[in-house]
Short mmCIF file of C-alpha atoms in Angstrom, two decimals:
data_model
loop_
_atom_site.label_atom_id
_atom_site.label_comp_id
_atom_site.label_asym_id
_atom_site.label_seq_id
_atom_site.Cartn_x
_atom_site.Cartn_y
_atom_site.Cartn_z
CA MET A 1 -0.01 -0.12 -0.03
CA THR A 2 1.38 3.54 -0.95
CA THR A 3 0.40 6.48 0.93
CA VAL A 4 0.60 9.90 -0.81
CA GLY A 5 1.06 13.18 1.13
CA THR A 6 -1.57 16.03 1.12
CA PHE A 7 0.90 18.50 0.13
CA ARG A 8 1.84 16.22 -3.06
CA ILE A 9 -1.76 16.09 -3.99
CA PHE A 10 -2.25 19.86 -3.56
CA THR A 11 1.00 20.44 -5.70
CA VAL A 12 -0.36 18.08 -8.68
CA LEU A 13 -3.55 19.99 -8.53
CA VAL A 14 -1.76 23.37 -8.72
CA ALA A 15 0.42 22.01 -11.58
CA THR A 16 -2.73 20.78 -13.25
CA VAL A 17 -4.34 24.16 -13.10
CA ALA A 18 -1.13 25.85 -14.26
CA VAL A 19 -0.89 23.59 -17.30
CA VAL A 20 -4.63 23.95 -18.20
CA ALA A 21 -4.42 27.82 -17.89
CA VAL A 22 -1.51 27.95 -20.01
CA TYR A 23 -2.93 25.76 -22.58
CA LEU A 24 -6.00 27.75 -22.67
CA LEU A 25 -4.08 31.05 -22.82
CA ILE A 26 -2.10 29.80 -25.87
CA SER A 27 -4.63 28.05 -27.75
CA ARG A 28 -7.93 30.00 -27.05
CA THR A 29 -6.98 33.67 -26.86
CA ASP A 30 -5.83 36.36 -29.35
CA PHE A 31 -2.86 36.80 -27.28
CA GLY A 32 -1.89 33.35 -27.72
CA LEU A 33 -2.64 33.19 -31.33
CA THR A 34 -0.63 36.26 -31.97
CA VAL A 35 2.43 34.78 -30.11
CA ARG A 36 2.10 31.19 -32.00
CA ALA A 37 1.99 33.39 -35.32
CA GLY A 38 5.03 35.34 -33.99
CA VAL A 39 7.03 32.09 -33.35
CA GLN A 40 5.96 30.78 -36.95
CA ASP A 41 6.82 33.89 -38.92
CA ASP A 42 7.83 37.11 -36.99
CA GLU A 43 8.35 39.37 -39.86
CA MET A 44 4.67 39.04 -41.23
CA THR A 45 3.14 39.24 -37.52
CA GLU A 46 5.04 42.34 -36.88
CA PHE A 47 3.93 43.82 -40.44
CA LEU A 48 0.36 43.06 -39.15
CA GLY A 49 0.73 45.50 -36.38
CA VAL A 50 1.38 43.05 -33.31
CA ASP A 51 4.04 44.07 -30.82
CA LEU A 52 6.01 40.95 -30.61
CA PRO A 53 8.70 41.93 -28.25
CA LEU A 54 6.16 42.95 -25.80
CA ARG A 55 4.19 39.51 -26.17
CA PHE A 56 7.40 37.55 -26.04
CA THR A 57 8.35 39.47 -22.86
CA ALA A 58 4.91 38.75 -21.40
CA MET A 59 5.40 34.91 -22.11
CA PHE A 60 8.82 35.07 -20.61
CA CYS A 61 7.42 36.63 -17.47
CA LEU A 62 4.71 33.88 -17.16
CA GLY A 63 7.11 31.19 -17.69
CA ALA A 64 9.21 32.87 -14.80
CA ALA A 65 6.16 33.29 -12.67
CA ILE A 66 5.31 29.61 -13.03
CA ALA A 67 8.87 28.51 -12.36
CA GLY A 68 8.83 30.64 -9.36
CA LEU A 69 5.45 28.95 -8.32
CA GLY A 70 7.24 25.57 -8.88
CA GLY A 71 10.01 26.46 -6.82
CA VAL A 72 7.88 27.71 -3.77
CA LEU A 73 5.90 24.47 -3.89
CA ARG A 74 9.11 22.66 -3.93
CA ALA A 75 10.72 24.50 -1.32
CA ALA A 76 7.79 24.10 0.78
CA GLU A 77 8.17 20.42 0.54
CA SER A 78 11.92 19.96 0.77
CA GLY A 79 13.29 22.92 2.34
CA LEU A 80 14.74 26.13 0.90
CA GLY A 81 18.44 26.06 -0.32
CA THR A 82 20.64 28.07 -2.50
CA GLY A 83 21.30 25.15 -5.01
CA MET A 84 17.70 23.54 -4.90
CA GLY A 85 16.99 24.20 -8.63
CA GLN A 86 20.24 22.87 -9.88
CA THR A 87 18.98 19.36 -9.80
CA PHE A 88 15.95 20.37 -11.96
CA VAL A 89 17.34 22.33 -14.77
CA ILE A 90 19.03 19.55 -16.54
CA LEU A 91 15.91 17.14 -15.98
CA ALA A 92 13.65 20.20 -17.26
CA PHE A 93 15.73 20.28 -20.59
CA VAL A 94 15.43 16.38 -20.95
CA VAL A 95 11.58 16.66 -20.46
CA VAL A 96 11.31 19.32 -23.00
CA VAL A 97 13.75 17.38 -25.63
CA VAL A 98 11.70 14.07 -25.01
CA GLY A 99 8.32 15.61 -25.50
CA GLY A 100 9.51 17.83 -28.42
CA VAL A 101 10.63 21.48 -28.60
CA GLY A 102 7.60 23.58 -28.95
CA SER A 103 5.02 21.17 -27.68
CA LEU A 104 3.35 21.89 -24.41
CA PHE A 105 1.45 18.59 -24.61
CA GLY A 106 4.70 16.72 -25.26
CA SER A 107 6.30 18.42 -22.44
CA VAL A 108 3.29 17.09 -20.06
CA VAL A 109 3.43 13.59 -21.44
CA SER A 110 7.06 13.44 -21.40
CA GLY A 111 7.24 14.67 -17.82
CA ILE A 112 4.75 12.08 -16.58
CA LEU A 113 6.49 9.49 -18.44
CA ILE A 114 10.01 10.42 -17.20
CA GLY A 115 8.39 10.52 -13.61
CA GLU A 116 6.84 7.04 -13.92
CA ALA A 117 9.87 5.53 -15.30
CA THR A 118 12.22 7.17 -12.85
CA PHE A 119 10.06 5.72 -10.18
CA MET A 120 9.03 2.37 -11.32
CA THR A 121 12.54 1.14 -12.40
CA PRO A 122 13.99 0.61 -9.24
CA VAL A 123 10.81 -1.17 -7.90
CA VAL A 124 10.78 -3.45 -10.92
CA LEU A 125 14.46 -4.13 -10.79
CA THR A 126 14.13 -4.94 -6.99
CA ALA A 127 11.23 -7.24 -7.42
CA LEU A 128 13.04 -8.79 -10.45
CA SER A 129 16.12 -9.33 -8.21
CA ALA A 130 13.84 -10.94 -5.40
CA ALA A 131 11.95 -13.11 -7.85
CA THR A 132 14.94 -14.38 -9.95
CA GLY A 133 17.65 -14.32 -7.14
CA VAL A 134 19.96 -12.52 -9.23
CA ALA A 135 21.49 -9.76 -7.40
CA ALA A 136 22.89 -8.03 -10.45
CA PHE A 137 19.27 -6.57 -11.38
CA ASP A 138 19.20 -4.75 -8.02
CA VAL A 139 21.13 -1.51 -9.25
CA SER A 140 21.29 1.18 -6.83
CA GLY A 141 21.26 4.68 -8.07
CA ILE A 142 19.53 3.76 -11.06
CA GLN A 143 16.99 6.57 -10.53
CA GLY A 144 19.25 9.23 -11.67
CA LEU A 145 20.20 7.26 -14.96
CA VAL A 146 16.60 6.57 -16.08
CA PRO A 147 15.63 10.06 -17.47
CA TYR A 148 18.66 9.99 -19.81
CA LEU A 149 17.89 6.47 -20.72
CA VAL A 150 14.35 7.37 -21.72
CA MET A 151 15.68 10.43 -23.73
CA ILE A 152 18.36 8.37 -25.54
CA THR A 153 15.63 5.58 -26.47
CA VAL A 154 13.15 8.42 -27.57
CA LEU A 155 15.64 10.29 -29.53
CA LEU A 156 16.76 7.11 -31.37
CA VAL A 157 13.29 6.27 -32.35
CA ARG A 158 11.96 9.88 -33.07
CA PRO A 159 14.81 12.45 -33.34
CA ARG A 160 12.36 15.34 -32.84
CA GLY A 161 10.74 14.16 -29.67
CA LEU A 162 7.38 12.58 -29.08
CA PHE A 163 5.17 15.35 -30.25
CA GLY A 164 7.70 17.59 -31.97
CA GLU A 165 6.92 19.37 -34.91
CA GLU A 166 9.12 18.69 -38.19
CA GLY A 167 10.91 21.69 -39.21
CA LEU A 168 9.81 24.12 -36.14
CA MET A 169 13.49 24.90 -35.13
CA GLU A 170 15.14 24.70 -38.28
#
């Protein structure tokens, strides 16, 4: 039986609300439409009278606010420290690459995929070691390697990530 803390459930709910809000902002508003148009063709979007630097700055500020919210939620759970974000910077990069650069849905799916793989791999290997009696299956520290193994596997099969658009960053 597994127990889940109330604060972790709260964190998942806050993250879900944040992802849905960003999705709705990007896909259902004129602001999101002009930002997406600016990413696709910035020259034409500016010719149409859209102030792209202002909109891109607003999107950057929104991203920084969401990152700050994530930092506050993490600090409330694990404690505040000067280097608390260093472990997540590379992991966030891996999540974006696996999901596909430019795909919000891909980032969400790859975050869940990498999180589940990171949690389940040691559990499965320990059970496999106990069932077979082969101690070599019980690899300590495998959790730190799993995100990179997932990234390598996905990039070998699909170089632009799970939901990346062809030609988006070219």
